[in-house]
RNA sequence: GGAGGUGUGGCCGAGUGGUCAAUGGCAGCAGACUGUAAAUCUGCCGGGUUCGCCCUACGGUGGUUCAAAUCCAUCCGCCUCCA
């Protein structure tokens, strides 16, 4: 095994600090890096993942990219699947009746997770581990001993617990155990650094304390911000519908990126690309003084994001199509095609072609002037039951801005 | 173990016998406008319809009533307090 070549400490620090929220403690990270450089030994970087929701979006990649930074510098990144913690994690208790199945489910999720994660991470350089490896053998005795090493008062420092307690909302015991168990993972791995989202800072710090108590050198805690989603206010999350999923088709990812508020794109540049910060600043300044159009900058961002997950070719196509559809009112290339019986009234036709979910909605859309045939808008209550004459070539139907289909009248 | 509260459309939340497909907000959809799928304004926002109406829906079930989201019984879920 060859000795890894690490870049100079200052260079490492500047990459690692990019976009970080918390870095506890900066000096300690510096000396760890120095030592690793001197001894030619990589740092162990721990990142925990709860495999309960396998659909990754750009928000998750902020953390993944930071992991990637460590990998680029030659460090050892442990992708820790919280398979044990996920199994005790459900507070409603509805799922506890079938622990066997649930374990399978967790493992299946972890698998899906990994497939997506390696779009960002270097597969070769990633160590995948499972925390059940040490948490299962711990047993109830070990768990109680672990619980004896922390106090309620310290756990209640966590804002989440504090406010829930103050508001009379329930806090289940296992939730209190969570930070401890997560902290124990750090002890088990003897982590040099733990990364997480900013919301994880409390748990990361518990790991730091437990390590110190165990006589280990405490881990560095480095957090990254939660990415703000498409709406420009809430954090990106699938349930809020403001997310770009990693497996969103290129044109979706492209269009969604262009729809973010302008002010948000600087953060996205910082957190979702590796464009040097000086260049980001240069663009920002150029936009501010009016010499660069914000759309241009945002298009570049969208292109970069799509390129990362779908390749340069897909990004070019997505951009061309976006221009065609939205800037010039054209239609995309590959459209779903339907063959419809002749004499079908328009409102039924829309439903058959999956352009409207129900007859009622279909009527509404037509009345509101949302429907056009071959580029000609159809409007009004007369149009609802109108019938398209049959002909050789298919009709191009458009509903709203984004729904298209080709219709062939049988 | 005891006392009380609560369960309404995708979400939050009004409504306490008919005028309720159910006020309002959010989300969503559409139109106008725009560099944008942003912002703003306007409209729509359970389903079917021969446009008369009809069907489904207010935790589940059963009942009272000409009529129930609203009353009664029972069951289920969630929450709080006391022990």
Short mmCIF file of N, CA and C in Angstrom, two decimals, chain A residues 1-7 9 12 31-44 73-76 192:
data_model
loop_
_atom_site.label_atom_id
_atom_site.label_comp_id
_atom_site.label_asym_id
_atom_site.label_seq_id
_atom_site.Cartn_x
_atom_site.Cartn_y
_atom_site.Cartn_z
N UNK A 1 0.85 -1.20 0.00
CA UNK A 1 0.00 0.00 0.00
C UNK A 1 0.88 1.24 0.00
N UNK A 2 0.66 2.11 -0.93
CA UNK A 2 1.52 3.29 -1.02
C UNK A 2 1.07 4.36 -0.03
N UNK A 3 1.97 5.14 0.40
CA UNK A 3 1.66 6.22 1.32
C UNK A 3 0.89 7.31 0.58
N UNK A 4 -0.26 7.68 1.11
CA UNK A 4 -1.04 8.71 0.41
C UNK A 4 -0.30 10.05 0.41
N UNK A 5 -0.54 10.80 -0.65
CA UNK A 5 0.05 12.13 -0.74
C UNK A 5 -1.03 13.15 -0.35
N UNK A 6 -0.80 13.82 0.76
CA UNK A 6 -1.78 14.81 1.19
C UNK A 6 -1.34 16.21 0.78
N UNK A 7 -2.27 17.04 0.35
CA UNK A 7 -1.92 18.44 0.06
C UNK A 7 -1.55 19.17 1.35
N UNK A 9 -1.56 21.59 4.57
CA UNK A 9 -2.67 21.78 5.51
C UNK A 9 -3.56 22.98 5.16
N UNK A 12 -5.87 22.14 2.42
CA UNK A 12 -6.93 21.25 2.90
C UNK A 12 -7.98 22.04 3.67
N UNK A 31 -4.44 20.65 13.58
CA UNK A 31 -3.33 19.81 14.08
C UNK A 31 -3.54 18.35 13.70
N UNK A 32 -4.78 17.91 13.63
CA UNK A 32 -5.03 16.55 13.15
C UNK A 32 -4.53 16.41 11.70
N UNK A 33 -4.82 17.42 10.88
CA UNK A 33 -4.39 17.36 9.49
C UNK A 33 -2.88 17.36 9.40
N UNK A 34 -2.28 18.17 10.25
CA UNK A 34 -0.82 18.24 10.24
C UNK A 34 -0.22 16.88 10.59
N UNK A 35 -0.79 16.27 11.62
CA UNK A 35 -0.27 14.98 12.06
C UNK A 35 -0.46 13.93 10.95
N UNK A 36 -1.64 13.96 10.33
CA UNK A 36 -1.89 13.00 9.28
C UNK A 36 -0.91 13.17 8.12
N UNK A 37 -0.59 14.43 7.86
CA UNK A 37 0.38 14.74 6.81
C UNK A 37 1.76 14.21 7.18
N UNK A 38 2.14 14.47 8.44
CA UNK A 38 3.46 14.04 8.90
C UNK A 38 3.60 12.53 8.88
N UNK A 39 2.53 11.86 9.31
CA UNK A 39 2.63 10.40 9.44
C UNK A 39 2.15 9.67 8.19
N UNK A 40 1.63 10.43 7.23
CA UNK A 40 1.10 9.80 6.03
C UNK A 40 -0.10 8.91 6.31
N UNK A 41 -0.87 9.30 7.34
CA UNK A 41 -2.03 8.50 7.72
C UNK A 41 -3.31 9.30 7.52
N UNK A 42 -4.28 8.74 6.79
CA UNK A 42 -5.52 9.49 6.56
C UNK A 42 -6.35 9.63 7.84
N UNK A 43 -7.17 10.67 7.91
CA UNK A 43 -8.12 10.83 9.01
C UNK A 43 -9.33 9.93 8.75
N UNK A 44 -9.92 9.47 9.84
CA UNK A 44 -11.17 8.72 9.72
C UNK A 44 -12.34 9.69 9.88
N UNK A 73 -9.02 14.70 -0.70
CA UNK A 73 -7.78 15.00 0.01
C UNK A 73 -7.10 13.75 0.51
N UNK A 74 -7.71 12.59 0.27
CA UNK A 74 -7.05 11.33 0.61
C UNK A 74 -7.46 10.72 1.95
N UNK A 75 -8.53 11.26 2.56
CA UNK A 75 -8.91 10.73 3.87
C UNK A 75 -9.89 9.58 3.74
N UNK A 76 -10.07 8.91 4.88
CA UNK A 76 -10.87 7.69 4.90
C UNK A 76 -12.28 8.04 5.38
N UNK A 192 -12.03 10.66 13.70
CA UNK A 192 -11.29 11.91 13.81
C UNK A 192 -12.22 13.10 13.57
#
